[in-house]
PDB file of C-alpha atoms and ligand atoms in Angstrom:
ATOM      1  CA  MET A  36       2.591 -19.331 -11.895  1.00 50.00           C
ATOM      2  CA  ASN A  37       3.387 -23.041 -11.811  1.00 57.00           C
ATOM      3  CA  ARG A  38       5.193 -23.130 -15.106  1.00 61.00           C
ATOM      4  CA  LEU A  39       7.284 -20.158 -14.035  1.00 63.00           C
ATOM      5  CA  LEU A  40       8.317 -21.772 -10.769  1.00 64.00           C
ATOM      6  CA  PRO A  41      11.757 -23.089 -11.837  1.00 65.00           C
ATOM      7  CA  ILE A  42      12.601 -19.669 -13.222  1.00 61.00           C
ATOM      8  CA  VAL A  43      11.455 -17.959 -10.041  1.00 61.00           C
ATOM      9  CA  ALA A  44      13.476 -20.441  -7.935  1.00 63.00           C
ATOM     10  CA  LEU A  45      16.625 -19.794  -9.981  1.00 61.00           C
ATOM     11  CA  ALA A  46      16.139 -16.075  -9.645  1.00 59.00           C
ATOM     12  CA  ALA A  47      15.818 -16.446  -5.891  1.00 61.00           C
ATOM     13  CA  ALA A  48      18.987 -18.502  -5.741  1.00 60.00           C
ATOM     14  CA  ALA A  49      20.842 -15.933  -7.813  1.00 54.00           C
ATOM     15  CA  ILE A  50      19.791 -12.970  -5.671  1.00 54.00           C
ATOM     16  CA  ALA A  51      20.424 -14.858  -2.430  1.00 56.00           C
ATOM     17  CA  LEU A  52      24.153 -15.296  -3.108  1.00 55.00           C
ATOM     18  CA  PRO A  53      25.342 -11.705  -3.094  1.00 55.00           C
ATOM     19  CA  ALA A  54      22.774 -10.713  -0.447  1.00 49.00           C
ATOM     20  CA  GLN A  55      25.413 -10.704   2.262  1.00 51.00           C
ATOM     21  CA  ALA A  56      27.008  -7.583   0.871  1.00 63.00           C
ATOM     22  CA  GLN A  57      23.698  -5.843   0.697  1.00 87.00           C
ATOM     23  CA  PHE A  58      23.172  -5.243   4.411  1.00 94.00           C
ATOM     24  CA  ALA A  59      24.400  -1.998   5.893  1.00 93.00           C
ATOM     25  CA  LYS A  60      24.477  -3.347   9.435  1.00 95.00           C
ATOM     26  CA  PRO A  61      24.589  -6.852  11.024  1.00 96.00           C
ATOM     27  CA  GLU A  62      21.205  -6.057  12.707  1.00 97.00           C
ATOM     28  CA  ASP A  63      19.692  -5.570   9.274  1.00 97.00           C
ATOM     29  CA  ALA A  64      20.880  -9.024   8.166  1.00 97.00           C
ATOM     30  CA  ILE A  65      19.532 -10.628  11.356  1.00 98.00           C
ATOM     31  CA  LYS A  66      16.177  -8.927  10.858  1.00 98.00           C
ATOM     32  CA  TYR A  67      16.061 -10.015   7.222  1.00 97.00           C
ATOM     33  CA  ARG A  68      16.791 -13.687   7.856  1.00 97.00           C
ATOM     34  CA  LYS A  69      14.288 -13.802  10.729  1.00 98.00           C
ATOM     35  CA  ALA A  70      11.674 -12.263   8.480  1.00 98.00           C
ATOM     36  CA  GLY A  71      12.348 -14.971   5.919  1.00 98.00           C
ATOM     37  CA  PHE A  72      11.892 -17.730   8.488  1.00 98.00           C
ATOM     38  CA  THR A  73       8.704 -16.038   9.793  1.00 98.00           C
ATOM     39  CA  VAL A  74       7.249 -15.966   6.295  1.00 98.00           C
ATOM     40  CA  MET A  75       8.210 -19.610   5.824  1.00 98.00           C
ATOM     41  CA  ALA A  76       6.570 -20.607   9.132  1.00 98.00           C
ATOM     42  CA  ALA A  77       3.284 -18.996   8.021  1.00 98.00           C
ATOM     43  CA  HIS A  78       3.182 -20.787   4.683  1.00 98.00           C
ATOM     44  CA  PHE A  79       4.526 -24.083   5.986  1.00 98.00           C
ATOM     45  CA  GLY A  80       2.012 -23.985   8.820  1.00 98.00           C
ATOM     46  CA  ARG A  81      -0.880 -23.840   6.341  1.00 98.00           C
ATOM     47  CA  LEU A  82       0.465 -26.832   4.473  1.00 98.00           C
ATOM     48  CA  GLY A  83       0.886 -28.689   7.785  1.00 98.00           C
ATOM     49  CA  ALA A  84      -2.690 -27.903   8.722  1.00 98.00           C
ATOM     50  CA  MET A  85      -3.879 -29.397   5.424  1.00 98.00           C
ATOM     51  CA  ALA A  86      -1.554 -32.376   5.648  1.00 98.00           C
ATOM     52  CA  ASN A  87      -2.757 -33.075   9.169  1.00 97.00           C
ATOM     53  CA  GLY A  88      -6.454 -32.532   8.495  1.00 97.00           C
ATOM     54  CA  ARG A  89      -6.756 -29.385  10.623  1.00 98.00           C
ATOM     55  CA  MET A  90      -7.691 -27.347   7.545  1.00 97.00           C
ATOM     56  CA  PRO A  91      -9.704 -28.536   4.572  1.00 98.00           C
ATOM     57  CA  TYR A  92      -7.503 -29.525   1.652  1.00 98.00           C
ATOM     58  CA  ASP A  93      -7.561 -27.034  -1.227  1.00 98.00           C
ATOM     59  CA  ALA A  94      -5.156 -27.990  -4.015  1.00 98.00           C
ATOM     60  CA  LYS A  95      -4.681 -24.436  -5.296  1.00 98.00           C
ATOM     61  CA  VAL A  96      -4.078 -22.977  -1.841  1.00 98.00           C
ATOM     62  CA  ALA A  97      -1.575 -25.755  -1.117  1.00 98.00           C
ATOM     63  CA  ALA A  98       0.270 -25.249  -4.417  1.00 98.00           C
ATOM     64  CA  ASP A  99       0.417 -21.462  -3.936  1.00 98.00           C
ATOM     65  CA  ASN A 100       1.713 -21.759  -0.374  1.00 98.00           C
ATOM     66  CA  ALA A 101       4.335 -24.313  -1.354  1.00 98.00           C
ATOM     67  CA  ALA A 102       5.451 -22.182  -4.327  1.00 98.00           C
ATOM     68  CA  VAL A 103       6.112 -19.276  -1.950  1.00 98.00           C
ATOM     69  CA  LEU A 104       8.053 -21.595   0.348  1.00 98.00           C
ATOM     70  CA  SER A 105      10.265 -22.929  -2.407  1.00 97.00           C
ATOM     71  CA  VAL A 106      11.346 -19.388  -3.261  1.00 97.00           C
ATOM     72  CA  VAL A 107      11.650 -17.906   0.255  1.00 97.00           C
ATOM     73  CA  ALA A 108      13.671 -20.977   1.359  1.00 98.00           C
ATOM     74  CA  GLY A 109      16.588 -19.638  -0.679  1.00 97.00           C
ATOM     75  CA  LEU A 110      16.698 -16.212   0.926  1.00 97.00           C
ATOM     76  CA  PRO A 111      17.929 -16.348   4.548  1.00 97.00           C
ATOM     77  CA  TRP A 112      21.334 -17.866   3.865  1.00 96.00           C
ATOM     78  CA  GLY A 113      23.056 -14.812   2.534  1.00 95.00           C
ATOM     79  CA  ALA A 114      22.191 -13.078   5.804  1.00 96.00           C
ATOM     80  CA  PHE A 115      24.435 -15.190   8.046  1.00 97.00           C
ATOM     81  CA  GLY A 116      27.527 -13.172   7.253  1.00 95.00           C
ATOM     82  CA  GLU A 117      30.315 -11.924   9.510  1.00 93.00           C
ATOM     83  CA  GLY A 118      29.199 -10.094  12.654  1.00 95.00           C
ATOM     84  CA  THR A 119      25.711 -11.520  12.559  1.00 97.00           C
ATOM     85  CA  ASP A 120      26.396 -14.034  15.354  1.00 97.00           C
ATOM     86  CA  LYS A 121      25.624 -11.505  18.063  1.00 96.00           C
ATOM     87  CA  GLY A 122      22.535  -9.496  18.928  1.00 96.00           C
ATOM     88  CA  GLU A 123      18.898 -10.434  18.761  1.00 97.00           C
ATOM     89  CA  THR A 124      19.473 -13.902  17.431  1.00 98.00           C
ATOM     90  CA  ARG A 125      19.116 -17.522  18.454  1.00 98.00           C
ATOM     91  CA  ALA A 126      21.761 -18.523  15.915  1.00 98.00           C
ATOM     92  CA  LYS A 127      24.341 -20.862  17.504  1.00 98.00           C
ATOM     93  CA  PRO A 128      28.095 -20.369  17.005  1.00 98.00           C
ATOM     94  CA  GLU A 129      28.112 -23.774  15.225  1.00 98.00           C
ATOM     95  CA  ILE A 130      26.671 -21.995  12.149  1.00 98.00           C
ATOM     96  CA  TRP A 131      30.068 -20.376  11.602  1.00 98.00           C
ATOM     97  CA  LYS A 132      32.219 -23.148  13.159  1.00 98.00           C
ATOM     98  CA  GLU A 133      30.626 -25.914  11.114  1.00 98.00           C
ATOM     99  CA  SER A 134      29.729 -23.885   8.079  1.00 97.00           C
ATOM    100  CA  ALA A 135      29.866 -26.828   5.635  1.00 98.00           C
ATOM    101  CA  LYS A 136      27.397 -28.758   7.773  1.00 98.00           C
ATOM    102  CA  PHE A 137      25.192 -25.674   8.051  1.00 98.00           C
ATOM    103  CA  LYS A 138      25.258 -25.242   4.291  1.00 98.00           C
ATOM    104  CA  ASP A 139      24.323 -28.896   3.805  1.00 98.00           C
ATOM    105  CA  SER A 140      21.380 -28.495   6.159  1.00 98.00           C
ATOM    106  CA  ALA A 141      20.260 -25.320   4.385  1.00 98.00           C
ATOM    107  CA  ASP A 142      20.610 -26.992   0.964  1.00 98.00           C
ATOM    108  CA  LYS A 143      18.635 -30.020   2.192  1.00 98.00           C
ATOM    109  CA  MET A 144      15.800 -27.835   3.431  1.00 98.00           C
ATOM    110  CA  GLN A 145      15.628 -25.966   0.133  1.00 98.00           C
ATOM    111  CA  ALA A 146      15.585 -29.219  -1.797  1.00 98.00           C
ATOM    112  CA  GLU A 147      12.750 -30.496   0.388  1.00 98.00           C
ATOM    113  CA  MET A 148      10.754 -27.321  -0.219  1.00 98.00           C
ATOM    114  CA  VAL A 149      11.170 -27.696  -3.971  1.00 98.00           C
ATOM    115  CA  LYS A 150       9.972 -31.335  -3.639  1.00 98.00           C
ATOM    116  CA  LEU A 151       7.064 -30.153  -1.492  1.00 98.00           C
ATOM    117  CA  ALA A 152       6.091 -27.613  -4.143  1.00 98.00           C
ATOM    118  CA  ALA A 153       6.219 -30.307  -6.826  1.00 98.00           C
ATOM    119  CA  ALA A 154       4.074 -32.564  -4.669  1.00 98.00           C
ATOM    120  CA  ALA A 155       1.598 -29.757  -4.025  1.00 98.00           C
ATOM    121  CA  ARG A 156       1.304 -29.049  -7.761  1.00 98.00           C
ATOM    122  CA  THR A 157       0.084 -32.608  -8.379  1.00 98.00           C
ATOM    123  CA  GLY A 158      -3.144 -31.618  -6.640  1.00 98.00           C
ATOM    124  CA  ASN A 159      -3.136 -34.868  -4.633  1.00 98.00           C
ATOM    125  CA  LEU A 160      -3.385 -34.715  -0.830  1.00 98.00           C
ATOM    126  CA  ASP A 161      -1.504 -37.971  -0.336  1.00 98.00           C
ATOM    127  CA  ASN A 162       1.436 -36.595  -2.289  1.00 98.00           C
ATOM    128  CA  LEU A 163       1.377 -33.480  -0.112  1.00 98.00           C
ATOM    129  CA  LYS A 164       1.319 -35.595   3.053  1.00 98.00           C
ATOM    130  CA  THR A 165       4.231 -37.707   1.804  1.00 98.00           C
ATOM    131  CA  ALA A 166       6.369 -34.670   1.071  1.00 98.00           C
ATOM    132  CA  PHE A 167       5.415 -32.769   4.214  1.00 98.00           C
ATOM    133  CA  GLY A 168       7.132 -35.087   6.706  1.00 98.00           C
ATOM    134  CA  PRO A 169      10.666 -34.922   5.261  1.00 98.00           C
ATOM    135  CA  ALA A 170      10.268 -31.162   4.722  1.00 98.00           C
ATOM    136  CA  ALA A 171       9.330 -30.668   8.393  1.00 98.00           C
ATOM    137  CA  GLN A 172      12.247 -32.900   9.390  1.00 98.00           C
ATOM    138  CA  SER A 173      14.619 -30.717   7.386  1.00 98.00           C
ATOM    139  CA  CYS A 174      13.466 -27.667   9.321  1.00 98.00           C
ATOM    140  CA  LYS A 175      13.831 -29.467  12.656  1.00 98.00           C
ATOM    141  CA  ALA A 176      17.283 -30.950  11.908  1.00 97.00           C
ATOM    142  CA  CYS A 177      18.667 -27.479  11.334  1.00 97.00           C
ATOM    143  CA  HIS A 178      16.915 -26.035  14.421  1.00 98.00           C
ATOM    144  CA  ASP A 179      18.274 -28.849  16.597  1.00 98.00           C
ATOM    145  CA  ALA A 180      21.811 -28.348  15.445  1.00 98.00           C
ATOM    146  CA  PHE A 181      22.033 -24.616  14.855  1.00 98.00           C
ATOM    147  CA  ARG A 182      19.341 -22.770  16.838  1.00 98.00           C
ATOM    148  CA  LYS A 183      19.327 -22.042  20.557  1.00 97.00           C
ATOM    149  CA  ASP A 184      16.327 -23.591  22.434  1.00 86.00           C
TER     150      ASP A 184
HETATM  151  C1  ASC B 152       6.799 -25.196  11.247  1.00 65.82           C
HETATM  152  C2  ASC B 152       7.609 -24.233  11.865  1.00 65.82           C
HETATM  153  C3  ASC B 152       8.814 -24.791  12.044  1.00 65.82           C
HETATM  154  C4  ASC B 152       8.832 -26.160  11.498  1.00 65.82           C
HETATM  155  C5  ASC B 152       9.302 -27.181  12.421  1.00 65.82           C
HETATM  156  C6  ASC B 152       9.207 -28.547  11.804  1.00 65.82           C
HETATM  157  O1  ASC B 152       5.640 -25.041  10.901  1.00 65.82           O
HETATM  158  O2  ASC B 152       7.284 -23.007  12.236  1.00 65.82           O
HETATM  159  O3  ASC B 152       9.866 -24.217  12.588  1.00 65.82           O
HETATM  160  O4  ASC B 152       7.479 -26.376  11.065  1.00 65.82           O
HETATM  161  O5  ASC B 152       8.542 -27.158  13.604  1.00 65.82           O
HETATM  162  O6  ASC B 152       9.629 -29.526  12.714  1.00 65.82           O
END
């Protein structure tokens, strides 16, 4: 799994790009991107629990969770297409008004998740802790700027 990770990440990036055209309805895209963030929250939460000592550190569990994150982090972005600003969403209009800034934030988060996965693969808890903070910050920065509440 670990040796395949760069290939898996590239594949995820490649399928994420044309994803926008793959949704029949805006609601489907909204549901898809929310699902991606929900999956991320589950896996990121486990890493946070280990980094903060709320869950015993297990190097393999950490590496597996981070590997999932580094792939799923590439998926939601193709689902912010036209017409997906309304409906069951907390997405702010700034996503579409400041799309370059939004893309930078999304890219930053993905880069942090790749770094987190690399840190997790070292099997060292201190490395995981070091990478976790900036990764969490990259989630928060985007939420603060682009998500309601
Ligand atoms: C999580 C989660 C988020 C981020 C964010 C980090 O575990 O669900 O949205 O971390 O709270 O600041």
